[in-house]
Amino acid sequence: MVFNSIAFLIFLPIVLLGFYTLPQKVRWIWLLISGCVFYGWWKWEYLGLLLLSSTIDYFVSNSIAATNNPVVKKRWLWLSIGCNLGILIIFKYLGAFIMSFPNINHHLFTHPNFGALTQFLNAALPVGISFYTFQTMSYTIDVYRGRTAPAKHFGKFLLFVSYFPQLVAGPIERYNALNPQLTKKVNFHYQNFQAGFRFLIWGFFIKMVIADNLAGWVDTIYLNPYRWHPLVGIFGMVCFSLQIYADFHGYTLIAKGVAKFFGVHLMDNFNRPYLAKSVNEFWKRWHISLTTWFKDYLYIPLGGNKTNNIAWVFNILIVFFISGVWHGARYTFIIWGAIHGLFYLIEHRFNKHRGYKPQLKWAGQCLTFALVTLAWVFFRAPNLKIATGVFSTAFGLGDGSDFLTIPWHLGVLVIFFFIVDHGVFKRNIETTMDTWTWEKRWLFYSFIIFCLINFSGATAHPFIYFRF
Amino acid sequence: MIKKIIIRLLFLLLIVVASILVYNKFIWPIDRYMHADLLDALDKNRDSAAIIYIGESSNFWNAKEEHDKRSISEMIAENLEFPLLTLNKSAYHLGIYKPLFKHINKRKNVKHVVLTINLRTFGPPCVHGEFETSLQKDALFLSNQVPIVKKLKAVFNMYDNQSADDRNKVLWQHWTKDTLNLNGTTLKFVNVKNWCAVDKFMDSNNIEDMPKRVLADHYIKAFGFNLNAKNERVKDLDAIVALAEKQHYQLYLLIMSENIHWADSLAGKDLGNLIRTNRDYLVKRYQSSNHVQIIDNLETVKSAYFGEKDWTTEHYYWQGRKQIADSVSQVIKRNVVINKQQ
């Protein structure tokens, strides 16, 4: 089930009604069932995968806690990591890897046994597999490190993994942060609904009005990048930067809003990333739950910056490489990750010698936005040919001259979004809107609802991060 | 508390109602232009057109080197003395045009409607193709529902919005399960999958001519099917014919030329005969209707006049376009004369 669907708009009130009318002690069962319906709505068969991943981590974590032998603990940990990564490799990467060989698609078509299997593996990427796998892995590693006690109740652990607002695209929550909130007693609070509504309405606006309209333009430009005038090429690159932010941030806000209805606070995933003054800072503001995951469970275990220079460079590159691979089985993602790694290293080298100059704040922001935007081309392009096409068009190396017609009102809305999101709301919608008068709030609500009805994109594009 | 919530909900409702009114009055024309341009064209030529030509890329395709770049419909318009409205868009098919016909019914001056039919559109790769979801969205905007309903259905993907993977699975089923018959006899290779699996174009060293083989397989996939009443496009065509009969305009089903000669050379005579059999099915099914006339051009255009040999298209050089245009013009002229005499 996706947030921007009629099914979800019916599902949510039913779940809320059930949640607040049922006794406290059975609410977790209701939420667990809701999570299964939410996930199974897409393909119920993959609930088995969710169950498998959860079962492994539940038993492994308890086995880790049950022994004092560090060698045995480590073996259990590697078993969990192996199983989780194995699931990821089989369901996320294997099909795409096989299909990436030239002509293999055609030959497999004619092969009675492998054709259907490969097509199945290629087509059946379970939604949000990277998110919930990383979430369960972080739990097991935390148990291994002694930072959290193992879950004693399998059903409640399953709820932690399948909690529907953040199940398919994060934020990737830690067990210590989410689990206590899921099991605590929650009373109906008007303030929770007010805050949830604010997250929800702004989230839907930036997804359906901004991201979905931008998606239409970006898709058109990337379909045949060679035909466009250089300005359109640059426009397409900037549009995708805004689209992916609006799409993912919109999802996160909706997830936060829905969780708020149930009295649960999810972590922030974004902090005005396009105001970052450096690539280093960008990664502290973008997809924060994944960045901190990589920092805590990959970068620091590799030695972090407490190693020699060569090892540190290696650590940085490996983190960005894996970050690229995490997004999917496409070499363009790896290039995207590698580019960020290189930018990060160059920037570090530059800053070390020149130092940070506050008067260059705007220049830093513009340069960072430009670099991030350039890297996004590889993220968006399905292959190197398209990425090359976008670059050659944007830098005036192509011979295309077509222009794109953009309705002016949609252009204005995109600018409105960026100013309000980065300049007015800053990091916290809740507290910002609390300072507004009721007239200002209702004017804002009216405008957003008006835009949702009148200017939503004509196609509900799936959330980009669902496929990860 | 309850009162506070109810007042807020009522206010929200008021905003929603006002927004809907604004959409129907002011925003729909913009959306119609952007997402249903054929409907926009139809509305703007509300009472001027006597003939409507509905086609796809076969109408306007031309080769770069051609001097005569006129489309088929432009040639028809020059041959006839009536105002002609062209409604065409690449990849559009009968299922997308079906909702458009409901709007044509409202136009009193329309006397003749030419509907191009290429046989590929009846085949599984087109019915379950990767562009179908996008086309279905266009069909939604072309439908005669209330504008805000169309918009909200599109926004929430409430139309035939299957993923490409789901469509691919159905396609795969057709290729593996549908038995191919010719004159009541099952073909040697039984189905498309087996037919494609056969080695083709092997040289003396047992090395395959891969480009040719892939093209042959593509032809087999595109034309390897038997038409029957359960076919989605046949159902669409039934509905279109029913609308024509109801509104009493003359509907011309223009069967476009296919490169049968090329298909035969790539995949064998059976494929050409399958194409002919499917044509015969359509002729037989619709020839009895008073308001339908079939213009059968399946084998009118010579192989040499097909502009693209590396794909299965109905794209012709000007000679081919002219042949098609002349055949249509003649039939319409004849009908006009008969109508005048009556």
Short mmCIF file of N, CA and C in Angstrom, two decimals, chain B residues 204-271:
data_model
loop_
_atom_site.label_atom_id
_atom_site.label_comp_id
_atom_site.label_asym_id
_atom_site.label_seq_id
_atom_site.Cartn_x
_atom_site.Cartn_y
_atom_site.Cartn_z
N SER B 204 27.09 -21.36 -42.29
CA SER B 204 27.70 -22.67 -42.42
C SER B 204 28.55 -23.06 -41.21
N ASN B 205 28.99 -22.03 -40.46
CA ASN B 205 29.77 -22.32 -39.24
C ASN B 205 28.90 -22.46 -38.01
N ASN B 206 27.60 -22.54 -38.26
CA ASN B 206 26.63 -22.69 -37.17
C ASN B 206 26.58 -21.45 -36.27
N ILE B 207 26.88 -20.30 -36.86
CA ILE B 207 26.80 -19.04 -36.11
C ILE B 207 25.54 -18.30 -36.56
N GLU B 208 24.85 -17.81 -35.57
CA GLU B 208 23.55 -17.19 -35.83
C GLU B 208 23.71 -15.73 -36.25
N ASP B 209 22.88 -15.28 -37.20
CA ASP B 209 22.84 -13.86 -37.54
C ASP B 209 21.91 -13.21 -36.51
N MET B 210 22.53 -12.73 -35.43
CA MET B 210 21.75 -12.30 -34.26
C MET B 210 20.76 -11.18 -34.55
N PRO B 211 21.18 -10.08 -35.22
CA PRO B 211 20.21 -9.00 -35.46
C PRO B 211 18.99 -9.48 -36.22
N LYS B 212 19.23 -10.34 -37.22
CA LYS B 212 18.12 -10.83 -38.04
C LYS B 212 17.22 -11.75 -37.21
N ARG B 213 17.85 -12.54 -36.39
CA ARG B 213 17.10 -13.47 -35.56
C ARG B 213 16.22 -12.73 -34.55
N VAL B 214 16.79 -11.70 -33.95
CA VAL B 214 16.03 -10.92 -32.97
C VAL B 214 14.83 -10.25 -33.66
N LEU B 215 15.08 -9.74 -34.87
CA LEU B 215 13.99 -9.09 -35.61
C LEU B 215 12.90 -10.11 -35.97
N ALA B 216 13.34 -11.30 -36.40
CA ALA B 216 12.36 -12.35 -36.72
C ALA B 216 11.53 -12.69 -35.49
N ASP B 217 12.19 -12.84 -34.37
CA ASP B 217 11.47 -13.15 -33.13
C ASP B 217 10.50 -12.02 -32.76
N HIS B 218 10.95 -10.81 -33.03
CA HIS B 218 10.08 -9.67 -32.74
C HIS B 218 8.81 -9.73 -33.60
N TYR B 219 8.97 -10.06 -34.87
CA TYR B 219 7.81 -10.21 -35.75
C TYR B 219 6.88 -11.31 -35.23
N ILE B 220 7.48 -12.41 -34.80
CA ILE B 220 6.66 -13.53 -34.30
C ILE B 220 5.89 -13.10 -33.06
N LYS B 221 6.57 -12.37 -32.17
CA LYS B 221 5.90 -11.91 -30.94
C LYS B 221 4.79 -10.91 -31.27
N ALA B 222 5.05 -10.05 -32.26
CA ALA B 222 4.08 -8.99 -32.58
C ALA B 222 2.85 -9.53 -33.29
N PHE B 223 3.03 -10.50 -34.18
CA PHE B 223 1.91 -10.96 -35.01
C PHE B 223 1.46 -12.38 -34.69
N GLY B 224 2.16 -13.04 -33.77
CA GLY B 224 1.81 -14.43 -33.47
C GLY B 224 0.65 -14.54 -32.50
N PHE B 225 -0.56 -14.40 -33.01
CA PHE B 225 -1.76 -14.56 -32.17
C PHE B 225 -2.96 -14.83 -33.06
N ASN B 226 -3.98 -15.42 -32.48
CA ASN B 226 -5.24 -15.66 -33.20
C ASN B 226 -6.32 -14.76 -32.61
N LEU B 227 -6.98 -14.01 -33.46
CA LEU B 227 -8.04 -13.14 -32.96
C LEU B 227 -9.30 -13.92 -32.61
N ASN B 228 -9.96 -13.49 -31.55
CA ASN B 228 -11.27 -14.05 -31.21
C ASN B 228 -12.04 -13.00 -30.40
N ALA B 229 -13.27 -13.34 -30.06
CA ALA B 229 -14.14 -12.35 -29.41
C ALA B 229 -13.65 -11.95 -28.02
N LYS B 230 -12.75 -12.75 -27.43
CA LYS B 230 -12.27 -12.42 -26.09
C LYS B 230 -11.13 -11.39 -26.11
N ASN B 231 -10.61 -11.13 -27.29
CA ASN B 231 -9.50 -10.19 -27.40
C ASN B 231 -9.93 -8.80 -26.93
N GLU B 232 -9.09 -8.18 -26.09
CA GLU B 232 -9.43 -6.87 -25.51
C GLU B 232 -9.73 -5.82 -26.59
N ARG B 233 -8.93 -5.80 -27.62
CA ARG B 233 -9.12 -4.79 -28.67
C ARG B 233 -10.36 -5.06 -29.50
N VAL B 234 -10.68 -6.36 -29.68
CA VAL B 234 -11.92 -6.69 -30.39
C VAL B 234 -13.11 -6.17 -29.59
N LYS B 235 -13.03 -6.32 -28.27
CA LYS B 235 -14.12 -5.80 -27.43
C LYS B 235 -14.22 -4.28 -27.56
N ASP B 236 -13.05 -3.62 -27.60
CA ASP B 236 -13.04 -2.16 -27.77
C ASP B 236 -13.68 -1.78 -29.11
N LEU B 237 -13.31 -2.54 -30.14
CA LEU B 237 -13.83 -2.24 -31.47
C LEU B 237 -15.34 -2.49 -31.52
N ASP B 238 -15.79 -3.54 -30.85
CA ASP B 238 -17.24 -3.81 -30.77
C ASP B 238 -17.96 -2.59 -30.19
N ALA B 239 -17.38 -2.03 -29.13
CA ALA B 239 -18.01 -0.88 -28.47
C ALA B 239 -18.02 0.33 -29.39
N ILE B 240 -16.93 0.53 -30.12
CA ILE B 240 -16.85 1.68 -31.04
C ILE B 240 -17.89 1.53 -32.15
N VAL B 241 -18.00 0.31 -32.69
CA VAL B 241 -18.97 0.05 -33.76
C VAL B 241 -20.40 0.28 -33.23
N ALA B 242 -20.64 -0.16 -32.03
CA ALA B 242 -21.97 0.04 -31.44
C ALA B 242 -22.30 1.52 -31.33
N LEU B 243 -21.30 2.32 -30.95
CA LEU B 243 -21.51 3.78 -30.84
C LEU B 243 -21.80 4.38 -32.21
N ALA B 244 -21.08 3.92 -33.24
CA ALA B 244 -21.29 4.43 -34.60
C ALA B 244 -22.71 4.11 -35.07
N GLU B 245 -23.15 2.90 -34.79
CA GLU B 245 -24.50 2.49 -35.21
C GLU B 245 -25.57 3.34 -34.51
N LYS B 246 -25.27 3.66 -33.26
CA LYS B 246 -26.23 4.43 -32.46
C LYS B 246 -26.36 5.86 -32.98
N GLN B 247 -25.24 6.41 -33.41
CA GLN B 247 -25.22 7.83 -33.78
C GLN B 247 -25.37 8.05 -35.29
N HIS B 248 -25.36 6.97 -36.05
CA HIS B 248 -25.60 7.03 -37.51
C HIS B 248 -24.56 7.81 -38.29
N TYR B 249 -23.31 7.78 -37.91
CA TYR B 249 -22.30 8.29 -38.84
C TYR B 249 -21.61 7.08 -39.46
N GLN B 250 -20.94 7.33 -40.59
CA GLN B 250 -20.28 6.22 -41.28
C GLN B 250 -18.89 6.02 -40.67
N LEU B 251 -18.66 4.81 -40.20
CA LEU B 251 -17.35 4.50 -39.61
C LEU B 251 -16.55 3.66 -40.61
N TYR B 252 -15.36 4.13 -40.93
CA TYR B 252 -14.49 3.40 -41.86
C TYR B 252 -13.37 2.75 -41.05
N LEU B 253 -13.32 1.46 -41.09
CA LEU B 253 -12.22 0.75 -40.41
C LEU B 253 -11.10 0.56 -41.43
N LEU B 254 -10.08 1.35 -41.26
CA LEU B 254 -8.99 1.36 -42.23
C LEU B 254 -7.89 0.40 -41.78
N ILE B 255 -7.91 -0.78 -42.38
CA ILE B 255 -6.88 -1.77 -42.02
C ILE B 255 -5.58 -1.40 -42.73
N MET B 256 -4.56 -1.10 -41.94
CA MET B 256 -3.30 -0.60 -42.49
C MET B 256 -2.44 -1.74 -43.05
N SER B 257 -1.62 -1.35 -43.99
CA SER B 257 -0.73 -2.35 -44.61
C SER B 257 0.32 -2.83 -43.62
N GLU B 258 0.58 -4.11 -43.65
CA GLU B 258 1.69 -4.68 -42.88
C GLU B 258 2.71 -5.22 -43.87
N ASN B 259 3.93 -5.27 -43.45
CA ASN B 259 4.99 -5.74 -44.35
C ASN B 259 5.03 -7.27 -44.32
N ILE B 260 4.01 -7.87 -44.94
CA ILE B 260 3.87 -9.32 -44.89
C ILE B 260 5.02 -10.02 -45.62
N HIS B 261 5.44 -9.39 -46.70
CA HIS B 261 6.54 -9.97 -47.48
C HIS B 261 7.79 -10.11 -46.59
N TRP B 262 8.06 -9.04 -45.83
CA TRP B 262 9.21 -9.02 -44.93
C TRP B 262 9.02 -10.02 -43.79
N ALA B 263 7.78 -10.08 -43.28
CA ALA B 263 7.48 -11.02 -42.20
C ALA B 263 7.70 -12.45 -42.66
N ASP B 264 7.25 -12.75 -43.89
CA ASP B 264 7.43 -14.10 -44.45
C ASP B 264 8.91 -14.45 -44.58
N SER B 265 9.68 -13.46 -45.05
CA SER B 265 11.10 -13.75 -45.28
C SER B 265 11.84 -13.97 -43.95
N LEU B 266 11.34 -13.34 -42.90
CA LEU B 266 12.02 -13.49 -41.60
C LEU B 266 11.57 -14.73 -40.83
N ALA B 267 10.25 -14.98 -40.87
CA ALA B 267 9.72 -16.01 -39.97
C ALA B 267 9.00 -17.15 -40.69
N GLY B 268 8.88 -17.05 -42.00
CA GLY B 268 8.20 -18.12 -42.73
C GLY B 268 6.77 -17.75 -43.08
N LYS B 269 6.21 -18.52 -44.03
CA LYS B 269 4.88 -18.20 -44.58
C LYS B 269 3.78 -18.24 -43.53
N ASP B 270 3.96 -19.07 -42.52
CA ASP B 270 2.90 -19.21 -41.51
C ASP B 270 2.55 -17.87 -40.86
N LEU B 271 3.57 -17.04 -40.67
CA LEU B 271 3.31 -15.76 -39.99
C LEU B 271 2.45 -14.86 -40.86
#
